Every structure is written in C-alpha cells, then in structure tokens.
mmCIF file of C-alpha atoms and ligand atoms in Angstrom:
data_model
loop_
_atom_site.group_PDB
_atom_site.id
_atom_site.type_symbol
_atom_site.label_atom_id
_atom_site.label_comp_id
_atom_site.label_asym_id
_atom_site.label_seq_id
_atom_site.Cartn_x
_atom_site.Cartn_y
_atom_site.Cartn_z
ATOM 1 C CA UNK F 10 -9.244 -35.852 23.145
ATOM 2 C CA UNK F 11 -8.469 -32.490 20.876
ATOM 3 C CA UNK F 12 -8.529 -31.842 17.683
ATOM 4 C CA UNK F 13 -7.260 -29.622 16.128
ATOM 5 C CA UNK F 14 -10.580 -27.938 14.017
ATOM 6 C CA UNK F 15 -10.274 -26.869 17.532
ATOM 7 C CA UNK F 16 -6.956 -24.686 17.440
ATOM 8 C CA UNK F 17 -7.102 -21.831 18.289
ATOM 9 C CA UNK F 18 -4.294 -19.227 17.499
ATOM 10 C CA UNK F 19 -4.026 -16.151 19.340
ATOM 11 C CA UNK F 20 -3.621 -12.453 18.039
ATOM 12 C CA UNK F 21 -3.159 -9.990 19.200
ATOM 13 C CA UNK F 22 -5.342 -6.202 17.506
ATOM 14 C CA UNK F 23 -3.161 -3.485 18.167
ATOM 15 C CA UNK F 24 -5.926 -0.245 18.210
ATOM 16 C CA UNK F 25 -4.789 3.048 19.541
ATOM 17 C CA UNK F 26 -7.054 5.548 18.247
ATOM 18 C CA UNK F 27 -11.356 4.873 18.232
ATOM 19 C CA UNK F 28 -13.830 5.942 15.638
ATOM 20 C CA UNK F 29 -14.437 9.053 17.487
ATOM 21 C CA UNK F 30 -10.446 9.962 17.870
ATOM 22 C CA UNK F 31 -10.457 9.596 21.391
ATOM 23 C CA UNK F 32 -7.596 7.040 22.510
ATOM 24 C CA UNK F 33 -6.940 4.604 24.656
ATOM 25 C CA UNK F 34 -4.505 4.542 27.404
ATOM 26 C CA UNK F 35 -1.766 2.344 26.851
ATOM 27 C CA UNK F 36 -0.836 4.713 23.502
ATOM 28 C CA UNK F 37 2.561 5.946 24.042
ATOM 29 C CA UNK F 38 3.132 9.067 24.291
ATOM 30 C CA UNK F 39 5.529 9.718 21.667
ATOM 31 C CA UNK F 40 3.028 8.678 19.059
ATOM 32 C CA UNK F 41 1.218 12.298 20.090
ATOM 33 C CA UNK F 42 3.592 15.458 19.351
ATOM 34 C CA UNK F 43 2.087 17.408 17.313
ATOM 35 C CA UNK F 44 4.882 17.230 14.686
ATOM 36 C CA UNK F 45 4.038 13.704 13.670
ATOM 37 C CA UNK F 46 0.407 13.606 14.012
ATOM 38 C CA UNK F 47 0.387 17.139 11.089
ATOM 39 C CA UNK F 48 2.602 15.473 8.919
ATOM 40 C CA UNK F 49 0.245 12.198 8.615
ATOM 41 C CA UNK F 50 -2.899 14.155 8.849
ATOM 42 C CA UNK F 51 -1.476 16.822 5.063
ATOM 43 C CA UNK F 52 -0.209 13.173 4.106
ATOM 44 C CA UNK F 53 -3.818 10.772 4.668
ATOM 45 C CA UNK F 54 -4.988 13.579 2.045
ATOM 46 C CA UNK F 55 -2.432 14.205 -0.716
ATOM 47 C CA UNK F 56 -3.218 10.592 -1.007
ATOM 48 C CA UNK F 57 -6.713 10.728 -1.072
ATOM 49 C CA UNK F 58 -6.911 13.889 -3.291
ATOM 50 C CA UNK F 59 -4.360 12.203 -5.717
ATOM 51 C CA UNK F 60 -6.713 9.063 -5.676
ATOM 52 C CA UNK F 61 -9.402 11.066 -6.773
ATOM 53 C CA UNK F 62 -7.363 13.319 -9.259
ATOM 54 C CA UNK F 63 -6.157 9.855 -10.789
ATOM 55 C CA UNK F 64 -9.841 8.313 -10.046
ATOM 56 C CA UNK F 65 -10.785 11.503 -12.751
ATOM 57 C CA UNK F 66 -8.546 11.225 -15.482
ATOM 58 C CA UNK F 67 -9.486 7.355 -15.758
ATOM 59 C CA UNK F 68 -13.035 8.208 -16.016
ATOM 60 C CA UNK F 69 -12.249 11.283 -18.484
ATOM 61 C CA UNK F 70 -9.894 8.865 -20.919
ATOM 62 C CA UNK F 71 -6.774 10.342 -19.586
ATOM 63 C CA UNK F 72 -5.623 7.448 -17.434
ATOM 64 C CA UNK F 73 -5.222 3.867 -17.136
ATOM 65 C CA UNK F 74 -6.184 1.084 -15.758
ATOM 66 C CA UNK F 75 -6.530 2.641 -11.915
ATOM 67 C CA UNK F 76 -6.062 1.135 -8.533
ATOM 68 C CA UNK F 77 -7.868 3.678 -5.954
ATOM 69 C CA UNK F 78 -6.422 2.970 -1.987
ATOM 70 C CA UNK F 79 -9.600 4.929 -0.686
ATOM 71 C CA UNK F 80 -10.641 4.234 3.543
ATOM 72 C CA UNK F 81 -6.545 2.376 3.117
ATOM 73 C CA UNK F 82 -4.267 5.538 3.230
ATOM 74 C CA UNK F 83 -3.584 4.494 6.846
ATOM 75 C CA UNK F 84 -2.613 1.428 5.937
ATOM 76 C CA UNK F 85 -0.113 3.271 3.208
ATOM 77 C CA UNK F 86 1.207 6.395 5.171
ATOM 78 C CA UNK F 87 1.427 4.611 8.803
ATOM 79 C CA UNK F 88 4.429 2.686 6.826
ATOM 80 C CA UNK F 89 5.910 4.706 5.259
ATOM 81 C CA UNK F 90 6.589 7.542 8.144
ATOM 82 C CA UNK F 91 7.857 4.576 9.919
ATOM 83 C CA UNK F 92 10.610 3.115 6.991
ATOM 84 C CA UNK F 93 14.278 4.804 6.941
ATOM 85 C CA UNK F 94 15.407 6.495 3.705
ATOM 86 C CA UNK F 95 18.052 2.612 3.384
ATOM 87 C CA UNK F 96 15.541 0.731 4.324
ATOM 88 C CA UNK F 97 13.910 -1.712 1.403
ATOM 89 C CA UNK F 98 10.317 -1.436 -0.168
ATOM 90 C CA UNK F 99 8.785 -3.727 -2.252
ATOM 91 C CA UNK F 100 5.164 -2.564 -3.052
ATOM 92 C CA UNK F 101 2.102 -4.326 -4.193
ATOM 93 C CA UNK F 102 -0.243 -1.487 -6.523
ATOM 94 C CA UNK F 103 -2.187 0.418 -3.654
ATOM 95 C CA UNK F 104 0.859 1.437 -2.053
ATOM 96 C CA UNK F 105 0.673 4.864 -2.942
ATOM 97 C CA UNK F 106 0.233 6.375 0.221
ATOM 98 C CA UNK F 107 4.163 4.674 1.191
ATOM 99 C CA UNK F 108 5.620 4.853 -1.738
ATOM 100 C CA UNK F 109 5.015 8.948 -2.142
ATOM 101 C CA UNK F 110 6.657 8.725 1.307
ATOM 102 C CA UNK F 111 9.461 6.923 -0.295
ATOM 103 C CA UNK F 112 10.621 9.741 -2.692
ATOM 104 C CA UNK F 113 8.105 8.683 -5.483
ATOM 105 C CA UNK F 114 6.267 11.591 -7.598
ATOM 106 C CA UNK F 115 2.646 11.910 -7.991
ATOM 107 C CA UNK F 116 3.773 12.204 -12.002
ATOM 108 C CA UNK F 117 6.402 8.532 -11.926
ATOM 109 C CA UNK F 118 3.068 7.748 -9.546
ATOM 110 C CA UNK F 119 0.989 8.862 -12.989
ATOM 111 C CA UNK F 120 3.156 7.855 -15.472
ATOM 112 C CA UNK F 121 2.841 4.276 -13.868
ATOM 113 C CA UNK F 122 -0.921 4.472 -14.064
ATOM 114 C CA UNK F 123 -0.694 6.144 -17.816
ATOM 115 C CA UNK F 124 0.617 3.138 -19.456
ATOM 116 C CA UNK F 125 4.035 5.254 -20.097
ATOM 117 C CA UNK F 126 6.995 2.016 -18.115
ATOM 118 C CA UNK F 127 8.692 5.164 -17.095
ATOM 119 C CA UNK F 128 6.746 5.487 -14.103
ATOM 120 C CA UNK F 129 8.451 3.121 -12.460
ATOM 121 C CA UNK F 130 11.990 4.344 -13.187
ATOM 122 C CA UNK F 131 11.773 7.005 -10.276
ATOM 123 C CA UNK F 132 13.843 9.601 -9.457
ATOM 124 C CA UNK F 133 14.089 8.804 -5.502
ATOM 125 C CA UNK F 134 13.644 6.131 -3.707
ATOM 126 C CA UNK F 135 15.778 4.372 -5.960
ATOM 127 C CA UNK F 136 16.465 0.407 -4.119
ATOM 128 C CA UNK F 137 12.439 0.043 -4.183
ATOM 129 C CA UNK F 138 10.746 -2.085 -6.433
ATOM 130 C CA UNK F 139 8.786 -1.333 -8.963
ATOM 131 C CA UNK F 140 4.833 -2.181 -8.251
ATOM 132 C CA UNK F 141 4.101 -5.206 -8.568
ATOM 133 C CA UNK F 142 1.104 -6.412 -10.578
ATOM 134 C CA UNK F 143 0.738 -10.047 -10.332
ATOM 135 C CA UNK F 144 -0.447 -11.321 -6.915
ATOM 136 C CA UNK F 145 1.746 -12.206 -4.125
ATOM 137 C CA UNK F 146 5.241 -12.292 -6.330
ATOM 138 C CA UNK F 147 6.349 -8.888 -4.884
ATOM 139 C CA UNK F 148 7.104 -10.746 -1.350
ATOM 140 C CA UNK F 149 9.018 -13.084 -2.829
ATOM 141 C CA UNK F 150 11.605 -11.085 -4.960
ATOM 142 C CA UNK F 151 11.388 -9.380 -0.408
ATOM 143 C CA UNK F 152 12.774 -12.576 1.165
ATOM 144 C CA UNK F 153 15.775 -12.354 -1.913
ATOM 145 C CA UNK F 154 16.251 -8.512 -0.799
ATOM 146 C CA UNK F 155 16.348 -9.290 2.693
ATOM 147 C CA UNK F 156 18.718 -12.846 2.022
ATOM 148 C CA UNK F 157 20.971 -10.125 0.557
ATOM 149 C CA UNK F 158 21.237 -7.846 3.314
ATOM 150 C CA UNK F 159 21.189 -10.924 5.716
ATOM 151 C CA UNK F 160 24.688 -12.773 3.734
ATOM 152 C CA UNK F 161 25.871 -9.051 3.331
ATOM 153 C CA UNK F 162 25.514 -7.871 6.685
ATOM 154 C CA UNK F 163 23.449 -4.522 5.924
ATOM 155 C CA UNK F 164 21.753 -3.768 9.189
ATOM 156 C CA UNK F 165 18.412 -2.408 6.974
ATOM 157 C CA UNK F 166 15.596 -3.607 6.895
ATOM 158 C CA UNK F 167 12.859 -4.638 3.061
ATOM 159 C CA UNK F 168 9.627 -4.221 3.757
ATOM 160 C CA UNK F 169 6.862 -5.804 1.196
ATOM 161 C CA UNK F 170 3.108 -5.199 1.744
ATOM 162 C CA UNK F 171 0.055 -7.790 -0.117
ATOM 163 C CA UNK F 172 -3.754 -7.589 0.659
ATOM 164 C CA UNK F 173 -5.533 -10.985 1.717
ATOM 165 C CA UNK F 174 -6.673 -12.301 -1.629
ATOM 166 C CA UNK F 175 -3.052 -12.900 -1.816
ATOM 167 C CA UNK F 176 -2.254 -14.671 1.480
ATOM 168 C CA UNK F 177 -4.322 -17.515 -0.374
ATOM 169 C CA UNK F 178 -1.018 -18.077 -3.133
ATOM 170 C CA UNK F 179 2.183 -19.517 -2.425
ATOM 171 C CA UNK F 180 4.267 -16.601 -3.059
ATOM 172 C CA UNK F 181 3.095 -16.024 0.360
ATOM 173 C CA UNK F 182 3.174 -18.773 2.220
ATOM 174 C CA UNK F 183 6.477 -19.625 0.824
ATOM 175 C CA UNK F 184 9.269 -16.399 1.577
ATOM 176 C CA UNK F 185 7.225 -16.397 5.434
ATOM 177 C CA UNK F 186 8.849 -19.785 5.712
ATOM 178 C CA UNK F 187 12.097 -19.271 4.264
ATOM 179 C CA UNK F 188 12.271 -16.107 6.237
ATOM 180 C CA UNK F 189 11.209 -18.239 9.948
ATOM 181 C CA UNK F 190 14.075 -20.732 8.810
ATOM 182 C CA UNK F 191 16.877 -18.384 7.996
ATOM 183 C CA UNK F 192 15.332 -15.312 10.660
ATOM 184 C CA UNK F 193 15.443 -12.984 7.106
ATOM 185 C CA UNK F 194 15.160 -9.139 7.644
ATOM 186 C CA UNK F 195 11.896 -9.241 6.217
ATOM 187 C CA UNK F 196 8.101 -7.192 7.412
ATOM 188 C CA UNK F 197 5.741 -8.718 5.521
ATOM 189 C CA UNK F 198 3.115 -5.914 6.472
ATOM 190 C CA UNK F 199 -0.363 -7.808 4.760
ATOM 191 C CA UNK F 200 -3.074 -4.993 3.787
ATOM 192 C CA UNK F 201 -6.656 -7.603 4.916
ATOM 193 C CA UNK F 202 -8.794 -4.597 3.183
ATOM 194 C CA UNK F 203 -11.569 -7.082 3.255
ATOM 195 C CA UNK F 204 -12.294 -7.764 -0.026
ATOM 196 C CA UNK F 205 -10.211 -9.804 -2.743
ATOM 197 C CA UNK F 206 -11.449 -7.829 -5.834
ATOM 198 C CA UNK F 207 -15.694 -10.005 -5.244
ATOM 199 C CA UNK F 208 -15.072 -12.523 -3.362
ATOM 200 C CA UNK F 209 -14.471 -11.829 0.993
ATOM 201 C CA UNK F 210 -12.320 -12.143 3.151
ATOM 202 C CA UNK F 211 -15.143 -14.344 4.866
ATOM 203 C CA UNK F 212 -14.885 -16.839 1.373
ATOM 204 C CA UNK F 213 -10.754 -16.627 0.769
ATOM 205 C CA UNK F 214 -9.430 -18.616 3.840
ATOM 206 C CA UNK F 215 -10.378 -20.785 6.263
ATOM 207 C CA UNK F 216 -7.958 -19.419 8.714
ATOM 208 C CA UNK F 217 -10.178 -17.167 12.413
ATOM 209 C CA UNK F 218 -6.758 -13.992 10.942
ATOM 210 C CA UNK F 219 -4.635 -13.549 8.176
ATOM 211 C CA UNK F 220 -1.359 -12.680 10.456
ATOM 212 C CA UNK F 221 -1.929 -16.726 12.813
ATOM 213 C CA UNK F 222 -0.684 -17.765 9.295
ATOM 214 C CA UNK F 223 2.545 -16.983 9.724
ATOM 215 C CA UNK F 224 2.595 -18.811 13.224
ATOM 216 C CA UNK F 225 3.423 -22.137 11.668
ATOM 217 C CA UNK F 226 6.387 -20.671 9.515
ATOM 218 C CA UNK F 227 7.870 -19.429 13.287
ATOM 219 C CA UNK F 228 7.104 -16.260 12.915
ATOM 220 C CA UNK F 229 5.767 -13.001 15.253
ATOM 221 C CA UNK F 230 2.459 -11.883 14.278
ATOM 222 C CA UNK F 231 -0.450 -9.518 14.958
ATOM 223 C CA UNK F 232 -3.357 -7.521 14.321
ATOM 224 C CA UNK F 233 -3.414 -4.031 13.697
ATOM 225 C CA UNK F 234 -6.694 -1.954 13.275
ATOM 226 C CA UNK F 235 -5.648 -0.230 10.366
ATOM 227 C CA UNK F 236 -7.689 2.510 9.924
ATOM 228 C CA UNK F 237 -5.867 3.876 13.405
ATOM 229 C CA UNK F 238 -2.240 5.536 11.783
ATOM 230 C CA UNK F 239 -0.818 5.908 15.347
ATOM 231 C CA UNK F 240 -0.825 2.094 15.613
ATOM 232 C CA UNK F 241 -0.067 1.083 12.975
ATOM 233 C CA UNK F 242 2.826 3.054 13.119
ATOM 234 C CA UNK F 243 3.755 2.248 15.995
ATOM 235 C CA UNK F 244 3.670 -1.736 14.959
ATOM 236 C CA UNK F 245 5.764 -1.228 11.363
ATOM 237 C CA UNK F 246 8.412 1.248 13.153
ATOM 238 C CA UNK F 247 8.816 -1.362 16.311
ATOM 239 C CA UNK F 248 8.904 -4.752 13.411
ATOM 240 C CA UNK F 249 11.358 -3.228 11.780
ATOM 241 C CA UNK F 250 13.815 -2.013 14.032
ATOM 242 C CA UNK F 251 13.359 -5.605 15.437
ATOM 243 C CA UNK F 252 14.432 -6.347 11.865
ATOM 244 C CA UNK F 253 16.904 -4.830 11.402
ATOM 245 C CA UNK F 254 18.925 -5.406 14.782
ATOM 246 C CA UNK F 255 19.071 -8.544 13.820
ATOM 247 C CA UNK F 256 16.304 -10.145 15.705
ATOM 248 C CA UNK F 257 13.937 -12.123 12.872
ATOM 249 C CA UNK F 258 10.541 -11.428 11.040
ATOM 250 C CA UNK F 259 7.655 -10.369 11.606
ATOM 251 C CA UNK F 260 4.456 -10.405 10.299
ATOM 252 C CA UNK F 261 1.860 -8.009 10.883
ATOM 253 C CA UNK F 262 -1.987 -7.681 9.518
ATOM 254 C CA UNK F 263 -3.458 -4.312 9.202
ATOM 255 C CA UNK F 264 -7.119 -4.836 9.132
ATOM 256 C CA UNK F 265 -8.959 -2.145 7.044
ATOM 257 C CA UNK F 266 -11.483 -1.343 4.841
ATOM 258 C CA UNK F 267 -11.804 -1.047 0.878
ATOM 259 C CA UNK F 268 -14.275 1.967 0.188
ATOM 260 C CA UNK F 269 -14.023 2.077 -3.703
ATOM 261 C CA UNK F 270 -13.787 -0.458 -6.610
ATOM 262 C CA UNK F 271 -11.097 -3.041 -6.951
ATOM 263 C CA UNK F 272 -10.653 -0.763 -10.008
ATOM 264 C CA UNK F 273 -11.618 1.112 -11.705
ATOM 265 C CA UNK F 274 -12.213 -1.586 -14.059
ATOM 266 C CA UNK F 275 -14.860 -2.843 -11.089
ATOM 267 C CA UNK F 276 -18.094 -2.568 -9.669
ATOM 268 C CA UNK F 277 -18.570 -3.032 -6.230
ATOM 269 C CA UNK F 278 -21.790 -1.855 -5.829
ATOM 270 C CA UNK F 279 -22.461 -5.639 -7.184
ATOM 271 C CA UNK F 280 -21.391 -7.529 -4.416
ATOM 272 C CA UNK F 281 -20.575 -4.986 -1.863
ATOM 273 C CA UNK F 282 -24.175 -4.638 0.770
ATOM 274 C CA UNK F 283 -24.158 -1.033 0.382
ATOM 275 C CA UNK F 284 -24.959 -0.627 4.261
ATOM 276 C CA UNK F 285 -21.841 -1.854 5.060
ATOM 277 C CA UNK F 286 -19.897 0.371 3.123
ATOM 278 C CA UNK F 287 -22.271 2.968 5.524
ATOM 279 C CA UNK F 288 -20.390 1.167 8.543
ATOM 280 C CA UNK F 289 -17.028 1.282 7.097
ATOM 281 C CA UNK F 290 -17.065 5.158 6.443
ATOM 282 C CA UNK F 291 -18.159 5.612 9.217
ATOM 283 C CA UNK F 292 -14.030 4.166 10.821
ATOM 284 C CA UNK F 293 -12.062 5.606 7.548
ATOM 285 C CA UNK F 294 -9.484 6.688 8.934
ATOM 286 C CA UNK F 295 -8.440 10.982 8.203
ATOM 287 C CA UNK F 296 -11.922 11.525 9.982
ATOM 288 C CA UNK F 297 -10.431 10.312 14.156
ATOM 289 C CA UNK F 298 -6.936 11.355 13.293
ATOM 290 C CA UNK F 299 -9.190 14.905 12.382
ATOM 291 C CA UNK F 300 -11.008 14.238 15.713
ATOM 292 C CA UNK F 301 -7.723 13.509 17.287
ATOM 293 C CA UNK F 302 -6.581 16.555 16.505
ATOM 294 C CA UNK F 303 -9.488 18.485 17.720
ATOM 295 C CA UNK F 304 -10.289 17.670 20.597
ATOM 296 C CA UNK F 305 -6.455 18.210 21.026
ATOM 297 C CA UNK F 306 -6.309 21.932 19.677
ATOM 298 C CA UNK F 307 -4.418 21.996 17.155
ATOM 299 C CA UNK F 308 -6.905 21.805 13.756
ATOM 300 C CA UNK F 309 -10.028 24.059 12.940
ATOM 301 C CA UNK F 310 -11.597 24.049 9.763
ATOM 302 C CA UNK F 311 -9.342 27.313 8.713
ATOM 303 C CA UNK F 312 -6.173 24.828 8.933
ATOM 304 C CA UNK F 313 -8.878 22.020 6.266
ATOM 305 C CA UNK F 314 -9.176 24.558 4.267
ATOM 306 C CA UNK F 315 -5.457 25.462 3.723
ATOM 307 C CA UNK F 316 -4.629 22.002 3.578
ATOM 308 C CA UNK F 317 -7.294 21.845 0.243
ATOM 309 C CA UNK F 318 -5.876 25.233 -1.781
ATOM 310 C CA UNK F 319 -1.984 23.855 -1.468
ATOM 311 C CA UNK F 320 -2.708 20.187 -2.236
ATOM 312 C CA UNK F 321 -4.660 20.277 -5.356
ATOM 313 C CA UNK F 322 -2.442 22.832 -6.061
ATOM 314 C CA UNK F 323 0.655 20.756 -6.080
ATOM 315 C CA UNK F 324 -1.478 18.363 -7.792
ATOM 316 C CA UNK F 325 -2.607 20.413 -10.551
ATOM 317 C CA UNK F 326 0.231 21.044 -11.412
ATOM 318 C CA UNK F 327 1.130 17.748 -11.516
ATOM 319 C CA UNK F 328 -1.398 16.229 -13.346
ATOM 320 C CA UNK F 329 -0.753 19.135 -16.172
ATOM 321 C CA UNK F 330 3.205 18.343 -16.717
ATOM 322 C CA UNK F 331 1.065 15.231 -17.246
ATOM 323 C CA UNK F 332 -1.109 15.821 -19.258
ATOM 324 C CA UNK F 333 1.562 17.457 -21.560
ATOM 325 C CA UNK F 334 3.951 14.172 -22.125
ATOM 326 C CA UNK F 335 3.974 12.865 -25.309
ATOM 327 C CA UNK F 336 1.710 9.082 -25.764
ATOM 328 C CA UNK F 337 3.697 5.911 -25.333
ATOM 329 C CA UNK F 338 5.508 4.840 -27.400
ATOM 330 C CA UNK F 339 3.941 0.776 -28.214
ATOM 331 C CA UNK F 340 7.749 -0.199 -28.267
ATOM 332 C CA UNK F 341 8.203 0.808 -24.284
ATOM 333 C CA UNK F 342 6.727 -2.550 -23.980
ATOM 334 C CA UNK F 343 9.994 -3.647 -24.693
ATOM 335 C CA UNK F 344 11.933 -1.457 -22.879
ATOM 336 C CA UNK F 345 13.052 -1.480 -19.093
ATOM 337 C CA UNK F 346 13.267 -4.979 -18.225
ATOM 338 C CA UNK F 347 16.223 -6.053 -19.674
ATOM 339 C CA UNK F 348 19.708 -5.748 -20.018
ATOM 340 C CA UNK F 349 19.937 -7.893 -22.626
ATOM 341 C CA UNK F 350 17.131 -8.528 -24.403
ATOM 342 C CA UNK F 351 16.149 -12.577 -24.833
ATOM 343 C CA UNK F 352 15.187 -14.129 -28.163
ATOM 344 C CA UNK F 353 11.625 -14.649 -28.046
ATOM 345 C CA UNK F 354 10.806 -10.868 -26.939
ATOM 346 C CA UNK F 355 13.648 -9.680 -29.698
ATOM 347 C CA UNK F 356 11.861 -11.317 -32.656
ATOM 348 C CA UNK F 357 8.339 -9.423 -31.078
ATOM 349 C CA UNK F 358 9.737 -6.242 -31.994
ATOM 350 C CA UNK F 359 11.621 -6.556 -34.636
ATOM 351 C CA UNK F 360 7.993 -7.580 -35.969
ATOM 352 C CA UNK F 361 5.935 -4.684 -34.519
ATOM 353 C CA UNK F 362 8.773 -2.766 -36.173
ATOM 354 C CA UNK F 363 7.936 -4.247 -39.761
ATOM 355 C CA UNK F 364 4.948 -4.288 -38.753
ATOM 356 C CA UNK F 365 4.965 0.094 -38.437
ATOM 357 C CA UNK F 366 6.950 0.137 -41.819
ATOM 358 C CA UNK F 367 4.518 -1.664 -44.000
ATOM 359 C CA UNK F 368 1.542 0.419 -44.760
HETATM 360 C C1 TPP T 30 -0.646 -13.503 -10.721
HETATM 361 C C2 TPP T 30 -2.223 -12.943 -11.008
HETATM 362 N N1 TPP T 30 -3.353 -14.154 -10.245
HETATM 363 C C3 TPP T 30 -4.409 -13.378 -10.414
HETATM 364 C C4 TPP T 30 -4.749 -12.031 -10.505
HETATM 365 C C5 TPP T 30 -6.116 -10.963 -10.852
HETATM 366 N N2 TPP T 30 -5.949 -10.098 -9.769
HETATM 367 C C6 TPP T 30 -5.548 -8.329 -10.092
HETATM 368 S S1 TPP T 30 -6.108 -7.771 -8.243
HETATM 369 C C7 TPP T 30 -6.362 -9.595 -7.727
HETATM 370 C C8 TPP T 30 -7.288 -9.585 -5.276
HETATM 371 C C9 TPP T 30 -6.232 -8.528 -5.064
HETATM 372 O O1 TPP T 30 -7.057 -9.384 -3.647
HETATM 373 P P1 TPP T 30 -5.902 -9.061 -2.590
HETATM 374 O O2 TPP T 30 -4.503 -9.805 -2.605
HETATM 375 O O3 TPP T 30 -6.869 -9.251 -1.757
HETATM 376 O O4 TPP T 30 -5.515 -7.472 -2.857
HETATM 377 P P2 TPP T 30 -6.142 -5.801 -3.163
HETATM 378 O O5 TPP T 30 -6.509 -5.459 -4.759
HETATM 379 O O6 TPP T 30 -7.329 -6.575 -1.838
HETATM 380 O O7 TPP T 30 -5.552 -4.730 -2.254
HETATM 381 C C10 TPP T 30 -6.809 -10.834 -8.134
HETATM 382 C C11 TPP T 30 -7.199 -12.243 -8.855
HETATM 383 C C12 TPP T 30 -3.399 -11.067 -11.230
HETATM 384 N N3 TPP T 30 -2.875 -10.459 -10.731
HETATM 385 N N4 TPP T 30 -2.514 -11.871 -10.095
HETATM 386 MG MG1 MG T 31 -7.701 -7.078 -0.811
#
C-alpha cells in the first residue's frame, strides 16, 4: 500500500545561466541578443541602485519603512521585460523592479514609501494595481481581474506576485483554485526569497516545493532559478503567452535569496546564519549576467563605470525632486480610496478636522 506521505510531486527547475555566467546547452538563442542582455543588465542595476538610495533615505529619516529587493532583482526584471503594456500587474511590496519597467516612476515609489498615498496614483501603468501590503490579498484581486478579462473576452494576461510566506495563506489557495477551474488568464510568480520576515522557508510548509501547491488545483507549475534573468524571462513570457491565448493559468516559483533585512524595521543578523548569506552572495543575479556579458565581449569596466555615473545622476535628480515635496498632510490617510467616503470614515475625518482646529 502506498501512503500519501510517500508521494513525490515532480516539478521541473529551469535554469540556463549558472553563477559563473556559463550557459546550459538548452538556453534558447533568442534570449541572447545583445540588446536584450544590455537592457536586462541596466535594469538590474537601476533597481539595485534605487534600492540602495531608498535605504539611505530611510536611515537618515527621510523615508518611511522600506522593503528592499536586494538579491531578487532578476525576478522583477524578468517579469517586467516579459510583460506587454496591455497586460495587468497586481504587485506586492517587493516589486520595484517590475514596477519601474511598467512605467511607474522612481518618484512614485519614493512618495509611496515616504507615506504619500499619491505615490500609488501612477502617471503611467494606470491599469496596474497599487502596492499591496496585506499578505497574499493581491492574488485574489488578480483573479478578479482575470475573471473580468475572460468574461469580456479580452486577450490580455494578469500577472501577480507573492512571497514564499504568502503561500501559506487561504488567499493563495483560493484564487489558484478558481483560476484552475475557470481557466483564468492568470500568472502567479512566487518570489521564494527563503524568508518570511524571520521564518525560514523550511519552517513555512511541509511541501517540498512551493510550486507544487498549484498542482492540486490543476494549474501547471514549475520552479525557476530566480537569480537567472534569462530563465525567469523565458518562463514568464511563455506563461503570459499561454494566458493571452486562452490556455489557462500558471504558477512559477522563482527560487532566490533575500540578501537584505526583511524591511528597514528588521535586523536579519539576529536569525540568518552569516555563512548562508555569504553563500547566497555568490549566486546573486547581477554578477552572473555580467560574467556572461564579459564572456561574450559585450561588457567591460568602462561601460560599467559609465552606467554607474548615469544611473546615480538620474536617481539623484529624482531624490532631489522627492525631498523638495511638502510633508504629506495627515488628511491624506482618508483620500484616494473611496469615491464616496463611508460614514464611519467620514466621522474620523470630521474628528481630525475638529482636533486640528482645537488649540
Ligand atoms: C495579512 C497580513 N498578515 C501579516 C502581515 C505582516 N507581514 C508583513 S511581511 C510578512 C512576511 C511575508 O513573507 P513572504 O510572503 O515570504 O514575502 P517577503 O516579504 O519575504 O517578500 C508578514 C507576515 C501582513 N502584512 N499582512
Ligand atoms: Mg519571503
């Protein structure tokens, strides 16, 4: 008799580029165009530099709590480069790389993390959803959007993301179940960065992969090396194409590592073994793409320093614009969400107004 606990679910792991910048033989040639490699490399660095600057702003009291995406830049960049403008994105809070590629401005991101709700009112990417802080709820929103697209027979895809910890929640399983039975044009990318704040992946779930959680819902799933920009881009592009063509949902588990604190309110030194972090740095996404580009003679020190100067200048310009904005008004807490304010919130607005005018 075979018991269920002996069951093994086979989930493929896709990787084309190893940490030494060497390609596997099955890497599609179409991923190796110089223009694409340059674009990907520039964006990985833009994301990392923006991230470093945001942390520096927080540390000097000029930004609120900030969730860094250090080490996970290839997940967001691969997604952003694979999405088409008409697709819809329902992000969570560690998706800066994708959001920037969707046309969300660095200024919008700084405003959001600086406590200004207007940072979610993007000038571009108008149909994408705002940053989502409540864990996994964005997946339910994304399933709703995908249902609307299906009913309207629009050939677009919805992409949503979540963390490894989010896969333990009902808001993860329920929309996947719905996507499986209604065959929704939905792609879910799990950013498995190995930590949910201080809870390690090994204590999060008994499942040997996170991707296999989709299998029970009849949704195709795979793992991808989340530090390999080529593989991430390839599998996300394929999943989106399937969704647009009416071939149903997919789940992708991007296996990566959080090289930073959970947020600026955390200190990972208290729970992450230093040797593990040191090992993870050897596998990070930017260096391996740089090695590939050097092997192919399309990158060198001069281009590297020109890129650094250019990106630091662009980021500084945005930071100056951000720092010259007036402090957010407390009343903004109530703005931007409801067309018609519910009565209980209206009562709070009135109370705040009253307190302000009372010496
Ligand atoms: C519904 C809900 N419960 C708890 C929290 C507090 N919280 C913020 S981040 C986090 C961990 C999430 O970990 P994971 O899903 O792995 O995403 P990561 O932050 O690692 O990218 C928790 C529990 C929250 N934001 N929302
Ligand atoms: Mg996590």
